[in-house]
Coordinates of C-alpha atoms in Angstrom, one line a residue:
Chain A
X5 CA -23.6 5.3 -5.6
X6 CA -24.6 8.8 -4.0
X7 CA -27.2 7.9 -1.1
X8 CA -27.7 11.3 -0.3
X9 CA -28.1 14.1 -2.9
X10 CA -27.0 17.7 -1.7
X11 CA -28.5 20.9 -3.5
X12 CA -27.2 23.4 -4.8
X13 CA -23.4 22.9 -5.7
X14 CA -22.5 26.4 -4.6
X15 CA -24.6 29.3 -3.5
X16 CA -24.2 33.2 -3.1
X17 CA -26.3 34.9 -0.7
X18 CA -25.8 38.4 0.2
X19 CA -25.1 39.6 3.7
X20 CA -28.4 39.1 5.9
X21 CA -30.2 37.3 3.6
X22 CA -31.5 33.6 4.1
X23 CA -29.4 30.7 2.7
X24 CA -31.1 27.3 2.0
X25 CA -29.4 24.1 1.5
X26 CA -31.4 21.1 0.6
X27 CA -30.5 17.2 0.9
X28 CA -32.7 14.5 0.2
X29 CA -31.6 10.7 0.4
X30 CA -33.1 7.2 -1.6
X31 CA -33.7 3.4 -1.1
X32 CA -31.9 3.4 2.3
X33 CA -33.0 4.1 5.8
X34 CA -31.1 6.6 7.6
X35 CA -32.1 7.6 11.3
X36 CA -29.3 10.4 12.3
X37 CA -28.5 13.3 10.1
X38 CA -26.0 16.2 11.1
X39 CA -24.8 18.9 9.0
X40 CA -21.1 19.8 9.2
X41 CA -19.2 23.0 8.4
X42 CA -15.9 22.9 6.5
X43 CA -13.9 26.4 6.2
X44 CA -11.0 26.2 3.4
X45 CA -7.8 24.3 4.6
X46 CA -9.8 22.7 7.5
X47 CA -11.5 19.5 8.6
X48 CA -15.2 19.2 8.7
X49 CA -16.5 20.2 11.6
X50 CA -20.3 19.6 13.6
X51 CA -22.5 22.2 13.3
X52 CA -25.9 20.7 13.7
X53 CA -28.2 17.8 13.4
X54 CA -31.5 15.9 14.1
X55 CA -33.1 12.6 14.0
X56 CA -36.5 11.8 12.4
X57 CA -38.3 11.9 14.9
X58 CA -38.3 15.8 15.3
X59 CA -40.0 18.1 12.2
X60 CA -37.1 20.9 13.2
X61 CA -34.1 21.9 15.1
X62 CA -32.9 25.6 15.8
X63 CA -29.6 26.4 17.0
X64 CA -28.9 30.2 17.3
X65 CA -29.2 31.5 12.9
X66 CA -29.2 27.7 12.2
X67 CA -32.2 25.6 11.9
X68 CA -32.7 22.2 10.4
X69 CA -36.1 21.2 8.6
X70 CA -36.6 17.6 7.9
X71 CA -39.3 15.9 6.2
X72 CA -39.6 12.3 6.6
X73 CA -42.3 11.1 4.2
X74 CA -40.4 13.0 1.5
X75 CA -37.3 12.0 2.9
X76 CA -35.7 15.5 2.3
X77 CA -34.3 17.7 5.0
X78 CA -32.2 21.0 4.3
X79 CA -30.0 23.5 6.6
X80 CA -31.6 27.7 6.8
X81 CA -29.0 29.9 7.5
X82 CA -30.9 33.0 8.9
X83 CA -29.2 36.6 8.8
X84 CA -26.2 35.3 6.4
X85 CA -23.2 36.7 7.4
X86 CA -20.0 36.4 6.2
X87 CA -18.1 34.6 8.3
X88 CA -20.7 31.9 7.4
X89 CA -18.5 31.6 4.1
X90 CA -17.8 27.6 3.8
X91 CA -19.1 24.3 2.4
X92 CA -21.6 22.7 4.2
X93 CA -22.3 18.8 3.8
X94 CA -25.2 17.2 4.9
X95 CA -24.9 13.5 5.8
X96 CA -27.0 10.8 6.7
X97 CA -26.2 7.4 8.9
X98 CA -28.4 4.1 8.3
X99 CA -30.3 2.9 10.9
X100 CA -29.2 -0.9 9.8
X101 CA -26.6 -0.5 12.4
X102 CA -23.9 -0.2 10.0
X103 CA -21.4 2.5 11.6
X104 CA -20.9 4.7 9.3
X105 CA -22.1 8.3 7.9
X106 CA -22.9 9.0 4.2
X107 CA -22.0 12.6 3.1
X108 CA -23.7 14.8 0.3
X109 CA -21.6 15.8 -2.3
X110 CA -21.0 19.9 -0.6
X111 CA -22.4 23.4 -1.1
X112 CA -19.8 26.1 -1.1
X113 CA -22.0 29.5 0.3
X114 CA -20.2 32.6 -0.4
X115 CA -21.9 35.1 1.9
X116 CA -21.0 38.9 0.2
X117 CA -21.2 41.7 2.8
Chain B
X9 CA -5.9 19.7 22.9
X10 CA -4.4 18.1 20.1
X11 CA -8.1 15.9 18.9
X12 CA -6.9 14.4 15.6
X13 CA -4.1 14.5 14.3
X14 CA -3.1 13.6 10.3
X15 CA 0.6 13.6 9.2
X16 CA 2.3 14.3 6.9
X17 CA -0.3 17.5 5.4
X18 CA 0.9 17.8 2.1
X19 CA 2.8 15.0 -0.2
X20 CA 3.8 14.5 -3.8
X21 CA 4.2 11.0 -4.9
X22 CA 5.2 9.4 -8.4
X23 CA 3.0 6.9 -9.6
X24 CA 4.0 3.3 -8.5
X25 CA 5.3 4.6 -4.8
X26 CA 3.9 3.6 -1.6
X27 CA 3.4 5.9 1.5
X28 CA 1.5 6.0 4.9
X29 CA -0.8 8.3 6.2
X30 CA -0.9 8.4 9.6
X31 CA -3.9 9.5 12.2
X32 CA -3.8 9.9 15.5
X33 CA -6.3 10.8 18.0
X34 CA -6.2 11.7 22.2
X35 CA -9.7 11.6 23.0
X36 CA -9.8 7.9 23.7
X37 CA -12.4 7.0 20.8
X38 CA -13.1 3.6 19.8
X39 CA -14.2 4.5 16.0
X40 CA -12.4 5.9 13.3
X41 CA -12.3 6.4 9.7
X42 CA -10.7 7.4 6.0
X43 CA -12.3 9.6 4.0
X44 CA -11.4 10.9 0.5
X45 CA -12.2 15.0 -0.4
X46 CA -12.4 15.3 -4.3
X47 CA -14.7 18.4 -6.0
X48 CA -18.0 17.6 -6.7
X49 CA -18.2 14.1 -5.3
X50 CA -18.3 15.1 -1.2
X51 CA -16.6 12.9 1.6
X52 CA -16.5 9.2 0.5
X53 CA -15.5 6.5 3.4
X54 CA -12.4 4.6 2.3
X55 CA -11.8 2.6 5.3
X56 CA -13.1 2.5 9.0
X57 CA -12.7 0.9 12.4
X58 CA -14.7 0.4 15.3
X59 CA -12.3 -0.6 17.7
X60 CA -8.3 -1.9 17.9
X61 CA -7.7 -4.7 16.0
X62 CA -10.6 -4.3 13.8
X63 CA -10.7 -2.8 10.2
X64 CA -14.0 -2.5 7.5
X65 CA -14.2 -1.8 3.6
X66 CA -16.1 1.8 3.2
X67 CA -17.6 2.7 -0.2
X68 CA -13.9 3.1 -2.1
X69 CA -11.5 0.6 -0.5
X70 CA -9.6 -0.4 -3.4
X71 CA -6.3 0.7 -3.8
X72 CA -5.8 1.2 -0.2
X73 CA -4.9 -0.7 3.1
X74 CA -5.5 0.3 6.7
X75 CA -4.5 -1.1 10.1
X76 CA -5.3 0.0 13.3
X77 CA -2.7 -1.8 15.8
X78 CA -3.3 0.6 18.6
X79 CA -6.1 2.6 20.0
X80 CA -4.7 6.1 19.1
X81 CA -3.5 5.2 15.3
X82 CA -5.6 4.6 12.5
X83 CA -3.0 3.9 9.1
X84 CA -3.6 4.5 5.8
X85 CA -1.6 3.0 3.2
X86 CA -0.8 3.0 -0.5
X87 CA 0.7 0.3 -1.8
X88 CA 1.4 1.5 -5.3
X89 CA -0.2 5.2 -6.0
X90 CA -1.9 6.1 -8.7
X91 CA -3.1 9.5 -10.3
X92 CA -6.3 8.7 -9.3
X93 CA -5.5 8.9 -5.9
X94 CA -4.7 12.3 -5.9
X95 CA -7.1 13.8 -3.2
X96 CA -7.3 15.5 0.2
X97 CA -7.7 12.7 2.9
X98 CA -9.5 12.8 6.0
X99 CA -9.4 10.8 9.3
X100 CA -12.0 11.4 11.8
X101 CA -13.0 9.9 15.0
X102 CA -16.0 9.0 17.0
X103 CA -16.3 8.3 20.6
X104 CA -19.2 5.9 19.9
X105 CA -21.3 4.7 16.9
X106 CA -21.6 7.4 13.7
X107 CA -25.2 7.3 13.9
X108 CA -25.0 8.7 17.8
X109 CA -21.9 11.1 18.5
X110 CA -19.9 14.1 17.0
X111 CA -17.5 12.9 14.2
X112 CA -14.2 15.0 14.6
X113 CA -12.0 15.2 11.9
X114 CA -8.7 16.0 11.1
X115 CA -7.2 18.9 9.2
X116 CA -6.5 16.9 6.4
X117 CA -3.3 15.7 3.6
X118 CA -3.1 17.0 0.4
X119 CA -1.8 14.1 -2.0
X120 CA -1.0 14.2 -5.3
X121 CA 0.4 11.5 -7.5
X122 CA 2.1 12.6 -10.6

């Protein structure tokens, strides 16, 4: 079963506008959540991520907003661009010491110049 | 710098075959995992190890076999492929636990089972 839920499926944004991606996770505790970045015909790749004990991380047009009691946390893209064109999974690891990371299910942001 | 490497990238299979996918990595990390790509449904762990020697069932493990004999090599098998297999596979590696390092993944193989 899907731990973590990833919103929306695919997203258009136009160029320097504001895209919002939105996870929230269920019934598990989790403890370390990155974002990755996948452009077509590659791997995932890192491209942020935070632990609960911080509200919000900011990397350059990048921030991360998490929200513990609600148990949601979601990826701002700031001045879109299009180059920002990929999916973007969010994914969660338990903090039961299990090695492993859960992914969402993928957002695919088309940014339109 | 290679990081991970996943051969062969693309493969057709006929139901019933067998194959091996094979991961490599030269950054000297202990952890490393399967994962299956299909629309709609994300990255889903198949198989994962945290060390030589040592191999642990993911969320989808049936159908499919690993071993991880040396360091470098993670393997993938399938012993008798099915259409439900068809997917884009992903190996990835850690230097340390999930939950506290970078994963970095491979570029991926494309397999399709008719």
């Amino acid at each position: 079963q899907q731990q973590v839920k990833q919103s929306p499926q695919s997203l258009i944004v136009q160029k320097g506008g504001i895209s919002i991606i939105n996870c929230a996770y269920e019934n598990t505790a989790f403890d370390y959540f990155p974002w990755y970045q996948q452009f077509p015909g590659k791997g995932p790749a890192l491209l942020i991520a935070i632990r609960p004990d911080v509200s919000e991380k900011k990397e350059g047009r990048f921030t991360i907003s998490f929200n513990k009691s609600a148990k949601q946390f979601s990826l701002h893209i700031m001045d879109s661009q299009p180059g920002d064109s990929a999916t973007y999974f969010c994914a969660a690891s338990p903090s039961d010491g299990t090695d492993k990371l859960i992914f969402g299910t993928g957002t695919r942001l088309q940014v339109f110049p | 710098n290679a990081g991970v490497t996943q051969t062969p990238k693309f493969r057709v299979l006929k139901t019933g075959q067998s194959m091996t996918l094979l991961c490599a990595q030269d950054m000297n990390h202990e952890y490393m995992y399967w994962y299956r790509q299909d629309p709609g449904m994300g990255l889903r762990l198949i198989h994962y190890s945290v060390g030589e020697g040592t191999t642990a069932k993911g969320e989808v493990p049936d159908g499919y076999n690993v071993s991880r004999l040396k360091k470098q090599n993670f393997l993938l098998g399938l012993e008798s492929a099915a259409p439900s297999q068809t997917s884009v596979y992903f190996c990835a590696s850690t230097q340390r636990r999930a939950r506290d390092t970078e994963a970095f993944f491979g570029q991926g193989t494309r397999l399709t089972v008719v």
